[in-house]
CSV table of C-alpha atoms in Angstrom, one decimal:
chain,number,residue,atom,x,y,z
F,872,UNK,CA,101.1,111.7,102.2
F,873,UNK,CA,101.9,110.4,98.8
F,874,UNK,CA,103.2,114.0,97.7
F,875,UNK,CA,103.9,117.1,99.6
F,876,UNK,CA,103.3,120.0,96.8
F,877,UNK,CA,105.7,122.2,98.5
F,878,UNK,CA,109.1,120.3,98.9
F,879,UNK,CA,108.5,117.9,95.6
F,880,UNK,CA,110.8,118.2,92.7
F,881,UNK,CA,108.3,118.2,90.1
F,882,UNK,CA,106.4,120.9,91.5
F,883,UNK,CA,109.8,123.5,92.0
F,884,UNK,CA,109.2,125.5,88.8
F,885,UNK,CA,105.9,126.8,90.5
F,886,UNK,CA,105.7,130.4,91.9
F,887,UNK,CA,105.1,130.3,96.0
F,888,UNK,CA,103.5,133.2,96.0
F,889,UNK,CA,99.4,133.0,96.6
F,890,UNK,CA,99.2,136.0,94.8
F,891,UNK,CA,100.4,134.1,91.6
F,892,UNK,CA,97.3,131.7,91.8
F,893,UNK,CA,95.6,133.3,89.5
F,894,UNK,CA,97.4,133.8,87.0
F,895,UNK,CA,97.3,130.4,85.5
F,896,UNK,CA,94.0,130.6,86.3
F,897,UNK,CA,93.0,133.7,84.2
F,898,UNK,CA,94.4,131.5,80.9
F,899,UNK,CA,92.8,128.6,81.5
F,900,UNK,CA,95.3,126.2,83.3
F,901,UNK,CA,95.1,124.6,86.6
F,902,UNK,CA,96.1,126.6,89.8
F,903,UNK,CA,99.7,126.2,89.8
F,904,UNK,CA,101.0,126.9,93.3
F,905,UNK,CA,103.5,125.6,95.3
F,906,UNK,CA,101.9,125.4,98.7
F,907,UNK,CA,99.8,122.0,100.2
F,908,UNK,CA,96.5,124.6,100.5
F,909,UNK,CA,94.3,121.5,99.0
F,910,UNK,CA,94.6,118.2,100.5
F,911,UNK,CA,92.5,115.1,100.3
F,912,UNK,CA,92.3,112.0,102.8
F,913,UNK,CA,91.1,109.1,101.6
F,914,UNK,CA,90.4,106.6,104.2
F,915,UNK,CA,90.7,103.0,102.3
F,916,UNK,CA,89.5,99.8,103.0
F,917,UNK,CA,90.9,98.0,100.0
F,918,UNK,CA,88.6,94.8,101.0
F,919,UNK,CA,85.5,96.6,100.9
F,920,UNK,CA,82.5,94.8,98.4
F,921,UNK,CA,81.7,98.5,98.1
F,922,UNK,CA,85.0,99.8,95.9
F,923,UNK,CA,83.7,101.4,93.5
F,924,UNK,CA,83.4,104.4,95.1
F,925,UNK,CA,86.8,104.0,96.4
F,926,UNK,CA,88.2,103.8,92.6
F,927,UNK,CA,86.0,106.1,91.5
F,928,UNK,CA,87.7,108.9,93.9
F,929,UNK,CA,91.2,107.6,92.8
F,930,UNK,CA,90.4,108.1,89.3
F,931,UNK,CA,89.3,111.2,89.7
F,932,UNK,CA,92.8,112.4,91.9
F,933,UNK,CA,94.8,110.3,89.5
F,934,UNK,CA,93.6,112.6,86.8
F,935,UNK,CA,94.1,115.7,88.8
F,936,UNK,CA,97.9,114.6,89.6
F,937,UNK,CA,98.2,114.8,85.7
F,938,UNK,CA,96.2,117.7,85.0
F,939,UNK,CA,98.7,119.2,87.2
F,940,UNK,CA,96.5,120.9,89.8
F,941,UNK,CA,98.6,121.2,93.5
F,942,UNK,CA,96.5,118.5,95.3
F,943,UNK,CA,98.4,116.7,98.2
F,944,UNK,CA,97.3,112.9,98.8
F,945,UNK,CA,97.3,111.2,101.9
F,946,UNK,CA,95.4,108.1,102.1
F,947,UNK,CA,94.9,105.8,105.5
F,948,UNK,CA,94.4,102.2,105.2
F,949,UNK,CA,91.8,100.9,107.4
F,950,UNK,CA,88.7,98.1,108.1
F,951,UNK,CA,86.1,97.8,110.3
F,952,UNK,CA,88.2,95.2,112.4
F,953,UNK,CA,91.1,97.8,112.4
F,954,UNK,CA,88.5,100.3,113.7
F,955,UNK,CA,86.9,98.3,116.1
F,956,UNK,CA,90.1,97.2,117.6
F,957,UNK,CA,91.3,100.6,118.0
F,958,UNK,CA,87.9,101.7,119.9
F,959,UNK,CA,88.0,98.8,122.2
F,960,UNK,CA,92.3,99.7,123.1
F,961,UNK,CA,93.1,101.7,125.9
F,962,UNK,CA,93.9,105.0,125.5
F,963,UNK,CA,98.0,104.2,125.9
F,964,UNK,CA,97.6,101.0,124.2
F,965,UNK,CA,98.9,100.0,120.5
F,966,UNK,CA,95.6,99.3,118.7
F,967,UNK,CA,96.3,98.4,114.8
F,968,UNK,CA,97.0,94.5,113.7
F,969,UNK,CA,100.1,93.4,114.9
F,970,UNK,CA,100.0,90.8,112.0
F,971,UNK,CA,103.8,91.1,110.9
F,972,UNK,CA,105.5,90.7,114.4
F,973,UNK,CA,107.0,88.0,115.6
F,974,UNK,CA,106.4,85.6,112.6
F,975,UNK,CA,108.1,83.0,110.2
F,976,UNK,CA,108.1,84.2,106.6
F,977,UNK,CA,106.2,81.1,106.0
F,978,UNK,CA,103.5,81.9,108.3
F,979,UNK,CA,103.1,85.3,107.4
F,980,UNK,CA,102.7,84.4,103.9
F,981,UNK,CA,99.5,81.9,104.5
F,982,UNK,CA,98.3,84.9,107.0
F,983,UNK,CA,94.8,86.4,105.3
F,984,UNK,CA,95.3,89.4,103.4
F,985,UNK,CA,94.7,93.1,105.4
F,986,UNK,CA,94.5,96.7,104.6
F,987,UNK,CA,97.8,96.5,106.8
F,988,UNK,CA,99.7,94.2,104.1
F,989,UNK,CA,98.2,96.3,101.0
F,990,UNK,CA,99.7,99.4,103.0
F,991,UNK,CA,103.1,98.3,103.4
F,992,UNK,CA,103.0,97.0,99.7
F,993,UNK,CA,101.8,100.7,98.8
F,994,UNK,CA,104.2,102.0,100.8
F,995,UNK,CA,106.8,99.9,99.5
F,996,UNK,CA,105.9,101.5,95.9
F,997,UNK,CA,106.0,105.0,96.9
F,998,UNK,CA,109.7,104.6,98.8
F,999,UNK,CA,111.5,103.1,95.7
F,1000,UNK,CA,108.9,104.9,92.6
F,1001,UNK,CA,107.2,107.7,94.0
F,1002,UNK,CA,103.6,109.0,95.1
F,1003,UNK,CA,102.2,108.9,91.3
F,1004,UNK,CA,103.6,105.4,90.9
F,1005,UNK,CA,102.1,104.3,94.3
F,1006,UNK,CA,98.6,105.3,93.6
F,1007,UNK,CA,98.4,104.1,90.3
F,1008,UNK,CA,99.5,100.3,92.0
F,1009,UNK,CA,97.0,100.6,94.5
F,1010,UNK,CA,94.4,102.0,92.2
F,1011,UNK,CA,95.0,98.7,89.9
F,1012,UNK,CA,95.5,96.1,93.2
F,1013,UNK,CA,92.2,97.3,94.2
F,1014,UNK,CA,90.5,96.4,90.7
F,1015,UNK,CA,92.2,92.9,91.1
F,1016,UNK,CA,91.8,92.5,95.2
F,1017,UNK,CA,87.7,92.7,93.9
F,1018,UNK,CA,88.0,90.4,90.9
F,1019,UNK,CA,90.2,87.6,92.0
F,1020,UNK,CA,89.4,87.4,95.9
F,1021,UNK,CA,92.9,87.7,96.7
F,1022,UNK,CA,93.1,85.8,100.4
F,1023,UNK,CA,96.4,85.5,101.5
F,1024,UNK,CA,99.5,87.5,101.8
F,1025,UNK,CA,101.0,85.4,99.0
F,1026,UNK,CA,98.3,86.5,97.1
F,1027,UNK,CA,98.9,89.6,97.5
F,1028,UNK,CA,102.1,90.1,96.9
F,1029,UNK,CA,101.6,87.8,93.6
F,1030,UNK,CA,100.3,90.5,92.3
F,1031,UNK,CA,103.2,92.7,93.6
């Protein structure tokens, strides 16, 4: 999750209460409630030729983050080749792309670009500036990823 409503520092001041839901409500404001009672998963496939309903639905979260409404955000990166691979796995077998095991930094940087790299780049965002931070990268890598044709790695993290 790229926040968690209830443990976040920006969202202390809030009451806990559900009772106290309505009262920002009754004046006009956005819910304020400290408690993760609306959550959204987006699943992402930041190589898509379809994005723009991907960005579209960003936008739209991005927008609720700052209207302060108590939304939490998880988001999954994954592609059809991701999915498929995790159908055809056993049931105790490790079914994502092992792409950054066992590898040269030179090799890994020619490697194609995945929705596992753009994940560990997100990721990467939201450890060292936070969930707001991260989605506003990843909304912006994924209006370049569809304009340049990033390919590889080093492409990727070019734009990093």
């Amino acid at each position: 999750y790229m926040n968690d409503i209830e443990k976040d520092a920006e969202y202390r001041s809030w009451p806990k209460e559900v009772d106290q839901i309505m009262m920002s409500i009754q004046f006009g404001g956005p819910p304020t409630i400290r408690r993760n009672m609306l959550t959204n998963l987006l699943v992402i496939d930041p190589f898509d030729s379809n994005i723009e309903g991907y960005l579209t639905s960003m936008s739209l979260l991005l927008q609720m983050l700052q209207g302060m409404y108590p939304i939490r955000i998880g988001l999954i990166f994954a592609n059809k080749d991701d999915i498929k691979t995790c159908r055809n796995a056993g049931e105790n077998e490790y079914c994502l792309n092992k792409q950054f095991q066992d590898t040269s930094r030179e090799n890994l940087m020619k490697k194609r670009a995945s929705s596992q790299a753009v994940s560990v780049l997100v990721q990467h965002v939201f450890n060292n500036y936070g969930g707001m931070a991260a989605l506003s990268y990843l909304f912006q890598l994924m209006r370049e990823i569809q304009e340049d044709s990033i390919i590889s790695i080093e492409d990727l993290i070019g734009k990093h």
